[in-house]
């Protein structure tokens, strides 16, 4: 008697062209690329986004903002109207009525900027880092989100995933491949030796404390790669419930401030004579870009070596590269292994639907500027040529979207949902995973 395994085809999938204009993923890509090409014009001599305000350390609130041209406070109002109008149609297409979007986004915009500006107040900025403004935004969002009743126009407009995906597209412009040629050996070695083991150990710990595979993968990317961006990209790629990314993001942001204060002091004790090691440790261990750079700056001052700062920044940059790669790899693993039904073949279209489209924008913006930079006689000349695209365009917009993200995360986070999902296990897994990262790094 012959035995055999019957293999069936997965249900046929047709390309749904409407997803190009109805899905957050695609709109994050389109909006991110729109801002990128607007920012790119400064390379050709026209600063389209130079007016976008940026925060700066201040004691007098009137000096809290700066722009390349125009009054930054007037520009802040202009940016509100500009974003409100640009995002109005996409918001409608992904399900938010215009009247609700106008009210909801306006509230999110001004509260996020209030929190972001507060982080630049000199006593706060010098004690911690201006990035603590993201923590303030999260806390404000949590306070609002846990009121007895939150207006539907506000909750529906708090599109945290849309905001962060757009920001990740713009983040790609900071990740120039010239960095591999410039600082490659020391920073790249640290990442290649550190990242895979950190991710796998964090996943193992998460599973051992009782988290399911989706939660464990989301947390492992957050603690093993580069924080909030990686956690949300992973959750999207594997189809994890949104609450998983919300919980992990909240934990990451709160712990980053503590890490930034304590680890530089420990680095001075352990690696005073090894600035490269000290900087790499900061880049691997501190889980947000701004906090990692600030930690590197503190270490550089403590051991009197700018090498520590440069290494910390470059290690963080190399870790950021993994955002797109890990999203792609995990999407493949989840489709072919984790969620594949026995005996059912997987269509390539399933992978395409699972793959987070905003990651395409992340790679595109990175490669586009990298190609321009490599076209110059030296790496230094190339990086200098494209720097205004980042400083006067993509970065100010990206940071604004990050602030919107944290406020939106807070608004959509009910402590009751923490209770249902359980905060104890992910918190324990994160702490143990982070301790492993700190020790291993």
PDB file of N, CA and C in Angstrom, residues 351-405:
ATOM      1  N   UNK A 351       3.511  36.328   0.273  1.00  0.00           N
ATOM      2  CA  UNK A 351       4.684  37.010   0.825  1.00  0.00           C
ATOM      3  C   UNK A 351       4.615  38.492   0.510  1.00  0.00           C
ATOM      4  N   UNK A 352       4.215  38.804  -0.714  1.00  0.00           N
ATOM      5  CA  UNK A 352       4.111  40.207  -1.110  1.00  0.00           C
ATOM      6  C   UNK A 352       3.091  40.944  -0.245  1.00  0.00           C
ATOM      7  N   UNK A 353       1.954  40.340   0.024  1.00  0.00           N
ATOM      8  CA  UNK A 353       0.948  40.990   0.852  1.00  0.00           C
ATOM      9  C   UNK A 353       1.420  41.151   2.294  1.00  0.00           C
ATOM     10  N   UNK A 354       2.189  40.178   2.760  1.00  0.00           N
ATOM     11  CA  UNK A 354       2.676  40.223   4.133  1.00  0.00           C
ATOM     12  C   UNK A 354       3.796  41.249   4.306  1.00  0.00           C
ATOM     13  N   UNK A 355       4.610  41.401   3.262  1.00  0.00           N
ATOM     14  CA  UNK A 355       5.782  42.266   3.372  1.00  0.00           C
ATOM     15  C   UNK A 355       5.368  43.715   3.597  1.00  0.00           C
ATOM     16  N   UNK A 356       5.938  44.390   4.618  1.00  0.00           N
ATOM     17  CA  UNK A 356       5.585  45.791   4.880  1.00  0.00           C
ATOM     18  C   UNK A 356       6.118  46.708   3.783  1.00  0.00           C
ATOM     19  N   UNK A 357       5.218  47.357   3.055  1.00  0.00           N
ATOM     20  CA  UNK A 357       5.611  48.131   1.884  1.00  0.00           C
ATOM     21  C   UNK A 357       6.453  49.355   2.233  1.00  0.00           C
ATOM     22  N   UNK A 358       6.262  49.908   3.423  1.00  0.00           N
ATOM     23  CA  UNK A 358       7.046  51.087   3.781  1.00  0.00           C
ATOM     24  C   UNK A 358       8.535  50.776   3.838  1.00  0.00           C
ATOM     25  N   UNK A 359       8.888  49.509   4.040  1.00  0.00           N
ATOM     26  CA  UNK A 359      10.295  49.116   4.055  1.00  0.00           C
ATOM     27  C   UNK A 359      10.932  49.349   2.682  1.00  0.00           C
ATOM     28  N   UNK A 360      10.136  49.233   1.616  1.00  0.00           N
ATOM     29  CA  UNK A 360      10.644  49.537   0.280  1.00  0.00           C
ATOM     30  C   UNK A 360      11.105  50.990   0.213  1.00  0.00           C
ATOM     31  N   UNK A 361      10.320  51.874   0.825  1.00  0.00           N
ATOM     32  CA  UNK A 361      10.703  53.283   0.859  1.00  0.00           C
ATOM     33  C   UNK A 361      11.949  53.508   1.683  1.00  0.00           C
ATOM     34  N   UNK A 362      12.077  52.772   2.773  1.00  0.00           N
ATOM     35  CA  UNK A 362      13.264  52.859   3.630  1.00  0.00           C
ATOM     36  C   UNK A 362      14.522  52.522   2.828  1.00  0.00           C
ATOM     37  N   UNK A 363      14.473  51.416   2.084  1.00  0.00           N
ATOM     38  CA  UNK A 363      15.617  51.031   1.261  1.00  0.00           C
ATOM     39  C   UNK A 363      15.852  52.019   0.123  1.00  0.00           C
ATOM     40  N   UNK A 364      14.761  52.485  -0.478  1.00  0.00           N
ATOM     41  CA  UNK A 364      14.891  53.392  -1.623  1.00  0.00           C
ATOM     42  C   UNK A 364      15.580  54.695  -1.231  1.00  0.00           C
ATOM     43  N   UNK A 365      15.101  55.330  -0.157  1.00  0.00           N
ATOM     44  CA  UNK A 365      15.697  56.615   0.233  1.00  0.00           C
ATOM     45  C   UNK A 365      17.160  56.449   0.629  1.00  0.00           C
ATOM     46  N   UNK A 366      17.477  55.323   1.271  1.00  0.00           N
ATOM     47  CA  UNK A 366      18.862  55.058   1.652  1.00  0.00           C
ATOM     48  C   UNK A 366      19.746  54.879   0.418  1.00  0.00           C
ATOM     49  N   UNK A 367      19.306  54.046  -0.502  1.00  0.00           N
ATOM     50  CA  UNK A 367      20.101  53.766  -1.700  1.00  0.00           C
ATOM     51  C   UNK A 367      20.220  54.989  -2.601  1.00  0.00           C
ATOM     52  N   UNK A 368      19.153  55.760  -2.711  1.00  0.00           N
ATOM     53  CA  UNK A 368      19.155  56.925  -3.588  1.00  0.00           C
ATOM     54  C   UNK A 368      20.235  57.922  -3.161  1.00  0.00           C
ATOM     55  N   UNK A 369      20.237  58.274  -1.883  1.00  0.00           N
ATOM     56  CA  UNK A 369      21.243  59.229  -1.409  1.00  0.00           C
ATOM     57  C   UNK A 369      22.639  58.609  -1.392  1.00  0.00           C
ATOM     58  N   UNK A 370      22.711  57.305  -1.131  1.00  0.00           N
ATOM     59  CA  UNK A 370      24.009  56.639  -1.124  1.00  0.00           C
ATOM     60  C   UNK A 370      24.655  56.681  -2.507  1.00  0.00           C
ATOM     61  N   UNK A 371      23.847  56.457  -3.547  1.00  0.00           N
ATOM     62  CA  UNK A 371      24.369  56.508  -4.916  1.00  0.00           C
ATOM     63  C   UNK A 371      24.912  57.898  -5.230  1.00  0.00           C
ATOM     64  N   UNK A 372      24.179  58.918  -4.817  1.00  0.00           N
ATOM     65  CA  UNK A 372      24.660  60.297  -5.032  1.00  0.00           C
ATOM     66  C   UNK A 372      25.973  60.515  -4.290  1.00  0.00           C
ATOM     67  N   UNK A 373      26.033  60.083  -3.034  1.00  0.00           N
ATOM     68  CA  UNK A 373      27.240  60.287  -2.227  1.00  0.00           C
ATOM     69  C   UNK A 373      28.449  59.570  -2.825  1.00  0.00           C
ATOM     70  N   UNK A 374      28.237  58.358  -3.329  1.00  0.00           N
ATOM     71  CA  UNK A 374      29.341  57.585  -3.907  1.00  0.00           C
ATOM     72  C   UNK A 374      29.819  58.148  -5.239  1.00  0.00           C
ATOM     73  N   UNK A 375      29.034  59.029  -5.839  1.00  0.00           N
ATOM     74  CA  UNK A 375      29.428  59.600  -7.131  1.00  0.00           C
ATOM     75  C   UNK A 375      30.506  60.669  -6.991  1.00  0.00           C
ATOM     76  N   UNK A 376      30.805  61.077  -5.768  1.00  0.00           N
ATOM     77  CA  UNK A 376      31.820  62.097  -5.533  1.00  0.00           C
ATOM     78  C   UNK A 376      33.201  61.461  -5.396  1.00  0.00           C
ATOM     79  N   UNK A 377      34.253  62.254  -5.616  1.00  0.00           N
ATOM     80  CA  UNK A 377      35.621  61.709  -5.563  1.00  0.00           C
ATOM     81  C   UNK A 377      35.967  61.071  -4.213  1.00  0.00           C
ATOM     82  N   UNK A 378      35.440  61.641  -3.117  1.00  0.00           N
ATOM     83  CA  UNK A 378      35.704  61.077  -1.793  1.00  0.00           C
ATOM     84  C   UNK A 378      34.393  60.906  -1.040  1.00  0.00           C
ATOM     85  N   UNK A 379      34.419  60.003  -0.077  1.00  0.00           N
ATOM     86  CA  UNK A 379      33.234  59.766   0.748  1.00  0.00           C
ATOM     87  C   UNK A 379      32.852  61.018   1.507  1.00  0.00           C
ATOM     88  N   UNK A 380      33.850  61.725   2.035  1.00  0.00           N
ATOM     89  CA  UNK A 380      33.582  62.943   2.814  1.00  0.00           C
ATOM     90  C   UNK A 380      32.856  63.984   1.966  1.00  0.00           C
ATOM     91  N   UNK A 381      33.282  64.140   0.714  1.00  0.00           N
ATOM     92  CA  UNK A 381      32.623  65.106  -0.171  1.00  0.00           C
ATOM     93  C   UNK A 381      31.190  64.677  -0.478  1.00  0.00           C
ATOM     94  N   UNK A 382      31.000  63.379  -0.694  1.00  0.00           N
ATOM     95  CA  UNK A 382      29.667  62.887  -0.992  1.00  0.00           C
ATOM     96  C   UNK A 382      28.707  63.073   0.161  1.00  0.00           C
ATOM     97  N   UNK A 383      29.164  62.735   1.382  1.00  0.00           N
ATOM     98  CA  UNK A 383      28.310  62.891   2.559  1.00  0.00           C
ATOM     99  C   UNK A 383      27.977  64.356   2.807  1.00  0.00           C
ATOM    100  N   UNK A 384      28.942  65.226   2.592  1.00  0.00           N
ATOM    101  CA  UNK A 384      28.707  66.662   2.780  1.00  0.00           C
ATOM    102  C   UNK A 384      27.679  67.175   1.773  1.00  0.00           C
ATOM    103  N   UNK A 385      27.734  66.646   0.561  1.00  0.00           N
ATOM    104  CA  UNK A 385      26.824  67.110  -0.490  1.00  0.00           C
ATOM    105  C   UNK A 385      25.378  66.752  -0.205  1.00  0.00           C
ATOM    106  N   UNK A 386      25.143  65.561   0.368  1.00  0.00           N
ATOM    107  CA  UNK A 386      23.759  65.130   0.605  1.00  0.00           C
ATOM    108  C   UNK A 386      23.260  65.492   2.000  1.00  0.00           C
ATOM    109  N   UNK A 387      24.140  65.971   2.864  1.00  0.00           N
ATOM    110  CA  UNK A 387      23.736  66.275   4.234  1.00  0.00           C
ATOM    111  C   UNK A 387      22.586  67.273   4.325  1.00  0.00           C
ATOM    112  N   UNK A 388      22.562  68.330   3.498  1.00  0.00           N
ATOM    113  CA  UNK A 388      21.422  69.266   3.572  1.00  0.00           C
ATOM    114  C   UNK A 388      20.072  68.608   3.284  1.00  0.00           C
ATOM    115  N   UNK A 389      20.057  67.558   2.468  1.00  0.00           N
ATOM    116  CA  UNK A 389      18.803  66.852   2.187  1.00  0.00           C
ATOM    117  C   UNK A 389      18.232  66.293   3.482  1.00  0.00           C
ATOM    118  N   UNK A 390      19.118  65.811   4.341  1.00  0.00           N
ATOM    119  CA  UNK A 390      18.704  65.238   5.623  1.00  0.00           C
ATOM    120  C   UNK A 390      18.404  66.342   6.628  1.00  0.00           C
ATOM    121  N   UNK A 391      19.381  67.234   6.828  1.00  0.00           N
ATOM    122  CA  UNK A 391      19.263  68.252   7.883  1.00  0.00           C
ATOM    123  C   UNK A 391      18.154  69.257   7.617  1.00  0.00           C
ATOM    124  N   UNK A 392      17.945  69.615   6.339  1.00  0.00           N
ATOM    125  CA  UNK A 392      16.956  70.644   6.012  1.00  0.00           C
ATOM    126  C   UNK A 392      15.665  70.072   5.427  1.00  0.00           C
ATOM    127  N   UNK A 393      15.536  68.751   5.445  1.00  0.00           N
ATOM    128  CA  UNK A 393      14.336  68.174   4.843  1.00  0.00           C
ATOM    129  C   UNK A 393      13.794  66.964   5.563  1.00  0.00           C
ATOM    130  N   UNK A 394      14.450  65.820   5.388  1.00  0.00           N
ATOM    131  CA  UNK A 394      13.859  64.579   5.890  1.00  0.00           C
ATOM    132  C   UNK A 394      13.875  64.500   7.412  1.00  0.00           C
ATOM    133  N   UNK A 395      14.939  64.981   8.056  1.00  0.00           N
ATOM    134  CA  UNK A 395      15.038  64.840   9.512  1.00  0.00           C
ATOM    135  C   UNK A 395      13.989  65.635  10.279  1.00  0.00           C
ATOM    136  N   UNK A 396      13.801  66.928   9.987  1.00  0.00           N
ATOM    137  CA  UNK A 396      12.774  67.674  10.730  1.00  0.00           C
ATOM    138  C   UNK A 396      11.372  67.062  10.582  1.00  0.00           C
ATOM    139  N   UNK A 397      11.042  66.607   9.372  1.00  0.00           N
ATOM    140  CA  UNK A 397       9.732  65.988   9.159  1.00  0.00           C
ATOM    141  C   UNK A 397       9.656  64.644   9.874  1.00  0.00           C
ATOM    142  N   UNK A 398      10.740  63.862   9.790  1.00  0.00           N
ATOM    143  CA  UNK A 398      10.770  62.550  10.451  1.00  0.00           C
ATOM    144  C   UNK A 398      10.568  62.684  11.954  1.00  0.00           C
ATOM    145  N   UNK A 399      11.240  63.628  12.572  1.00  0.00           N
ATOM    146  CA  UNK A 399      11.127  63.793  14.022  1.00  0.00           C
ATOM    147  C   UNK A 399       9.720  64.227  14.420  1.00  0.00           C
ATOM    148  N   UNK A 400       9.088  65.045  13.585  1.00  0.00           N
ATOM    149  CA  UNK A 400       7.703  65.436  13.861  1.00  0.00           C
ATOM    150  C   UNK A 400       6.793  64.213  13.833  1.00  0.00           C
ATOM    151  N   UNK A 401       6.991  63.344  12.843  1.00  0.00           N
ATOM    152  CA  UNK A 401       6.170  62.132  12.757  1.00  0.00           C
ATOM    153  C   UNK A 401       6.451  61.171  13.908  1.00  0.00           C
ATOM    154  N   UNK A 402       7.686  61.138  14.385  1.00  0.00           N
ATOM    155  CA  UNK A 402       7.988  60.331  15.563  1.00  0.00           C
ATOM    156  C   UNK A 402       7.213  60.849  16.774  1.00  0.00           C
ATOM    157  N   UNK A 403       7.166  62.165  16.938  1.00  0.00           N
ATOM    158  CA  UNK A 403       6.432  62.748  18.061  1.00  0.00           C
ATOM    159  C   UNK A 403       4.938  62.405  17.950  1.00  0.00           C
ATOM    160  N   UNK A 404       4.384  62.505  16.728  1.00  0.00           N
ATOM    161  CA  UNK A 404       2.977  62.129  16.526  1.00  0.00           C
ATOM    162  C   UNK A 404       2.766  60.655  16.902  1.00  0.00           C
ATOM    163  N   UNK A 405       3.763  59.837  16.553  1.00  0.00           N
ATOM    164  CA  UNK A 405       3.657  58.398  16.814  1.00  0.00           C
ATOM    165  C   UNK A 405       3.495  58.111  18.292  1.00  0.00           C
TER     166      UNK A 405
END
